[in-house]
GROMACS .gro file of N, CA and C in nm:
model
  222
    1GLU      N    1   0.098  -0.110  -0.007
    1GLU     CA    2   0.001  -0.016   0.015
    1GLU      C    3   0.069   0.123  -0.011
    2GLY      N    4   0.190   0.101   0.045
    2GLY     CA    5   0.307   0.236   0.052
    2GLY      C    6   0.412   0.183   0.050
    3THR      N    7   0.534   0.319   0.044
    3THR     CA    8   0.648   0.247   0.052
    3THR      C    9   0.732   0.396   0.158
    4PHE      N   10   0.862   0.391   0.154
    4PHE     CA   11   0.930   0.487   0.220
    4PHE      C   12   1.046   0.530   0.140
    5LEU      N   13   1.028   0.686   0.098
    5LEU     CA   14   1.098   0.735   0.015
    5LEU      C   15   1.185   0.868   0.061
    6LEU      N   16   1.307   0.852   0.008
    6LEU     CA   17   1.350   1.036   0.027
    6LEU      C   18   1.340   1.068  -0.103
    7PHE      N   19   1.331   1.214  -0.053
    7PHE     CA   20   1.307   1.325  -0.180
    7PHE      C   21   1.397   1.460  -0.184
    8PRO      N   22   1.552   1.405  -0.130
    8PRO     CA   23   1.642   1.514  -0.097
    8PRO      C   24   1.642   1.604  -0.247
    9LYS      N   25   1.673   1.752  -0.225
    9LYS     CA   26   1.719   1.842  -0.322
    9LYS      C   27   1.870   1.838  -0.347
   10VAL      N   28   1.896   1.819  -0.455
   10VAL     CA   29   2.031   1.795  -0.545
   10VAL      C   30   2.059   1.918  -0.616
   11SER      N   31   1.986   2.035  -0.629
   11SER     CA   32   2.037   2.156  -0.722
   11SER      C   33   2.137   2.147  -0.689
   12ALA      N   34   2.199   2.208  -0.586
   12ALA     CA   35   2.363   2.231  -0.511
   12ALA      C   36   2.469   2.149  -0.658
   13PHE      N   37   2.442   2.039  -0.712
   13PHE     CA   38   2.505   1.941  -0.766
   13PHE      C   39   2.542   2.053  -0.899
   14ASP      N   40   2.635   1.989  -0.968
   14ASP     CA   41   2.671   2.119  -1.119
   14ASP      C   42   2.619   2.030  -1.232
   15MET      N   43   2.464   1.996  -1.242
   15MET     CA   44   2.419   1.931  -1.321
   15MET      C   45   2.248   1.897  -1.278
   16ASP      N   46   2.176   1.881  -1.370
   16ASP     CA   47   2.029   1.839  -1.346
   16ASP      C   48   2.022   1.736  -1.283
   17SER      N   49   1.897   1.698  -1.232
   17SER     CA   50   1.867   1.533  -1.188
   17SER      C   51   1.858   1.451  -1.256
   18GLU      N   52   1.813   1.425  -1.380
   18GLU     CA   53   1.809   1.343  -1.471
   18GLU      C   54   2.018   1.268  -1.512
   19SER      N   55   2.101   1.427  -1.517
   19SER     CA   56   2.206   1.389  -1.509
   19SER      C   57   2.274   1.331  -1.403
   20LEU      N   58   2.234   1.359  -1.307
   20LEU     CA   59   2.301   1.354  -1.174
   20LEU      C   60   2.238   1.175  -1.156
   21ALA      N   61   2.108   1.151  -1.180
   21ALA     CA   62   2.093   1.029  -1.184
   21ALA      C   63   2.145   0.885  -1.256
   22GLU      N   64   2.173   0.943  -1.381
   22GLU     CA   65   2.256   0.886  -1.416
   22GLU      C   66   2.372   0.855  -1.429
   23PHE      N   67   2.461   0.952  -1.372
   23PHE     CA   68   2.617   0.939  -1.308
   23PHE      C   69   2.607   0.854  -1.170
   24ILE      N   70   2.486   0.833  -1.088
   24ILE     CA   71   2.481   0.800  -0.979
   24ILE      C   72   2.478   0.648  -1.002
   25LEU      N   73   2.425   0.596  -1.116
   25LEU     CA   74   2.373   0.446  -1.169
   25LEU      C   75   2.490   0.395  -1.218
   26THR      N   76   2.560   0.491  -1.314
   26THR     CA   77   2.673   0.421  -1.354
   26THR      C   78   2.777   0.430  -1.281
   27GLU      N   79   2.772   0.510  -1.206
   27GLU     CA   80   2.928   0.512  -1.092
   27GLU      C   81   2.942   0.421  -0.980
   28ALA      N   82   2.807   0.485  -0.904
   28ALA     CA   83   2.776   0.391  -0.800
   28ALA      C   84   2.693   0.272  -0.784
   29ARG      N   85   2.616   0.252  -0.928
   29ARG     CA   86   2.533   0.140  -0.946
   29ARG      C   87   2.459   0.165  -0.837
   30VAL      N   88   2.377   0.272  -0.809
   30VAL     CA   89   2.294   0.285  -0.746
   30VAL      C   90   2.146   0.352  -0.847
   31ALA      N   91   2.045   0.295  -0.825
   31ALA     CA   92   1.914   0.319  -0.897
   31ALA      C   93   1.864   0.422  -0.808
   32VAL      N   94   1.824   0.555  -0.886
   32VAL     CA   95   1.734   0.673  -0.793
   32VAL      C   96   1.676   0.717  -0.969
   33VAL      N   97   1.579   0.816  -0.929
   33VAL     CA   98   1.473   0.852  -1.031
   33VAL      C   99   1.490   1.004  -1.002
   34PRO      N  100   1.489   1.058  -1.110
   34PRO     CA  101   1.504   1.213  -1.117
   34PRO      C  102   1.354   1.279  -1.067
   35GLY      N  103   1.374   1.392  -1.036
   35GLY     CA  104   1.236   1.466  -0.965
   35GLY      C  105   1.196   1.524  -1.128
   36ALA      N  106   1.126   1.484  -1.170
   36ALA     CA  107   1.069   1.507  -1.329
   36ALA      C  108   0.925   1.560  -1.270
   37GLU      N  109   0.899   1.668  -1.346
   37GLU     CA  110   0.766   1.733  -1.323
   37GLU      C  111   0.659   1.659  -1.387
   38GLN      N  112   0.689   1.564  -1.484
   38GLN     CA  113   0.580   1.473  -1.491
   38GLN      C  114   0.532   1.389  -1.457
   39TRP      N  115   0.632   1.336  -1.338
   39TRP     CA  116   0.562   1.220  -1.247
   39TRP      C  117   0.530   1.268  -1.085
   40PHE      N  118   0.608   1.393  -1.070
   40PHE     CA  119   0.579   1.436  -0.907
   40PHE      C  120   0.555   1.577  -0.910
   41GLY      N  121   0.504   1.657  -1.013
   41GLY     CA  122   0.491   1.782  -1.004
   41GLY      C  123   0.584   1.897  -1.015
   42SER      N  124   0.552   2.043  -1.048
   42SER     CA  125   0.618   2.118  -1.099
   42SER      C  126   0.744   2.143  -0.984
   43ARG      N  127   0.711   2.125  -0.857
   43ARG     CA  128   0.828   2.141  -0.763
   43ARG      C  129   0.953   2.020  -0.741
   44ALA      N  130   0.904   1.911  -0.796
   44ALA     CA  131   1.003   1.818  -0.811
   44ALA      C  132   1.174   1.832  -0.851
   45LYS      N  133   1.118   1.956  -0.965
   45LYS     CA  134   1.302   1.966  -1.005
   45LYS      C  135   1.385   2.004  -0.931
   46GLY      N  136   1.498   1.930  -0.986
   46GLY     CA  137   1.645   1.959  -0.834
   46GLY      C  138   1.641   1.865  -0.764
   47HIS      N  139   1.534   1.756  -0.736
   47HIS     CA  140   1.551   1.683  -0.692
   47HIS      C  141   1.545   1.518  -0.734
   48LEU      N  142   1.622   1.417  -0.587
   48LEU     CA  143   1.580   1.282  -0.636
   48LEU      C  144   1.492   1.197  -0.590
   49ARG      N  145   1.462   1.116  -0.642
   49ARG     CA  146   1.381   1.029  -0.534
   49ARG      C  147   1.456   0.894  -0.542
   50LEU      N  148   1.439   0.857  -0.390
   50LEU     CA  149   1.499   0.745  -0.348
   50LEU      C  150   1.442   0.647  -0.242
   51SER      N  151   1.419   0.548  -0.329
   51SER     CA  152   1.298   0.442  -0.230
   51SER      C  153   1.372   0.377  -0.151
   52ILE      N  154   1.345   0.389   0.021
   52ILE     CA  155   1.438   0.268   0.098
   52ILE      C  156   1.352   0.177   0.163
   53ALA      N  157   1.267   0.126   0.101
   53ALA     CA  158   1.170   0.024   0.117
   53ALA      C  159   1.239  -0.114   0.070
   54THR      N  160   1.339  -0.145   0.162
   54THR     CA  161   1.389  -0.252   0.151
   54THR      C  162   1.476  -0.289   0.287
   55SER      N  163   1.577  -0.409   0.232
   55SER     CA  164   1.663  -0.473   0.355
   55SER      C  165   1.759  -0.359   0.443
   56ARG      N  166   1.766  -0.339   0.538
   56ARG     CA  167   1.859  -0.222   0.622
   56ARG      C  168   2.028  -0.303   0.542
   57SER      N  169   2.068  -0.381   0.483
   57SER     CA  170   2.175  -0.453   0.427
   57SER      C  171   2.194  -0.354   0.271
   58VAL      N  172   2.071  -0.370   0.212
   58VAL     CA  173   2.060  -0.315   0.070
   58VAL      C  174   2.087  -0.144   0.108
   59VAL      N  175   2.039  -0.091   0.213
   59VAL     CA  176   2.004   0.059   0.242
   59VAL      C  177   2.161   0.051   0.234
   60ASP      N  178   2.216   0.013   0.331
   60ASP     CA  179   2.400   0.002   0.376
   60ASP      C  180   2.456   0.046   0.270
   61THR      N  181   2.447  -0.076   0.185
   61THR     CA  182   2.544  -0.094   0.093
   61THR      C  183   2.523  -0.006  -0.055
   62ALA      N  184   2.415   0.055  -0.022
   62ALA     CA  185   2.405   0.203  -0.139
   62ALA      C  186   2.435   0.313  -0.089
   63LEU      N  187   2.413   0.320   0.063
   63LEU     CA  188   2.484   0.427   0.107
   63LEU      C  189   2.667   0.413   0.134
   64GLU      N  190   2.712   0.308   0.107
   64GLU     CA  191   2.801   0.308   0.117
   64GLU      C  192   2.892   0.332  -0.022
   65ARG      N  193   2.854   0.279  -0.114
   65ARG     CA  194   2.888   0.332  -0.245
   65ARG      C  195   2.841   0.465  -0.280
   66LEU      N  196   2.760   0.549  -0.235
   66LEU     CA  197   2.703   0.666  -0.266
   66LEU      C  198   2.855   0.782  -0.176
   67SER      N  199   2.858   0.704  -0.097
   67SER     CA  200   2.973   0.774   0.010
   67SER      C  201   3.104   0.771  -0.053
   68SER      N  202   3.131   0.660  -0.100
   68SER     CA  203   3.238   0.660  -0.204
   68SER      C  204   3.267   0.727  -0.307
   69LEU      N  205   3.170   0.718  -0.361
   69LEU     CA  206   3.145   0.827  -0.505
   69LEU      C  207   3.161   0.947  -0.442
   70TRP      N  208   3.123   1.019  -0.355
   70TRP     CA  209   3.092   1.136  -0.301
   70TRP      C  210   3.288   1.194  -0.283
   71GLY      N  211   3.360   1.088  -0.181
   71GLY     CA  212   3.445   1.078  -0.151
   71GLY      C  213   3.558   1.058  -0.287
   72GLN      N  214   3.558   1.009  -0.385
   72GLN     CA  215   3.587   1.018  -0.528
   72GLN      C  216   3.615   1.144  -0.608
   73GLN      N  217   3.495   1.251  -0.577
   73GLN     CA  218   3.502   1.384  -0.622
   73GLN      C  219   3.536   1.453  -0.573
   74THR      N  220   3.609   1.469  -0.458
   74THR     CA  221   3.661   1.615  -0.414
   74THR      C  222   3.798   1.583  -0.415
   0.00000   0.00000   0.00000
């Protein structure tokens, strides 16, 4: 009936949410959904949709991959 979601604002990154989602998938192997107006409304621009309706170990692995990705970019 429902799910647990995160919808962080990512407009501080130097790319749009579609490009950022593709970058995250390619580099960290973590699937996220860009905040697109056609799916989430006009205020979704600059956000990513992340589902955390999964096991703790899957969420931990995704967070570790994201953390490693951002560490590489500095």
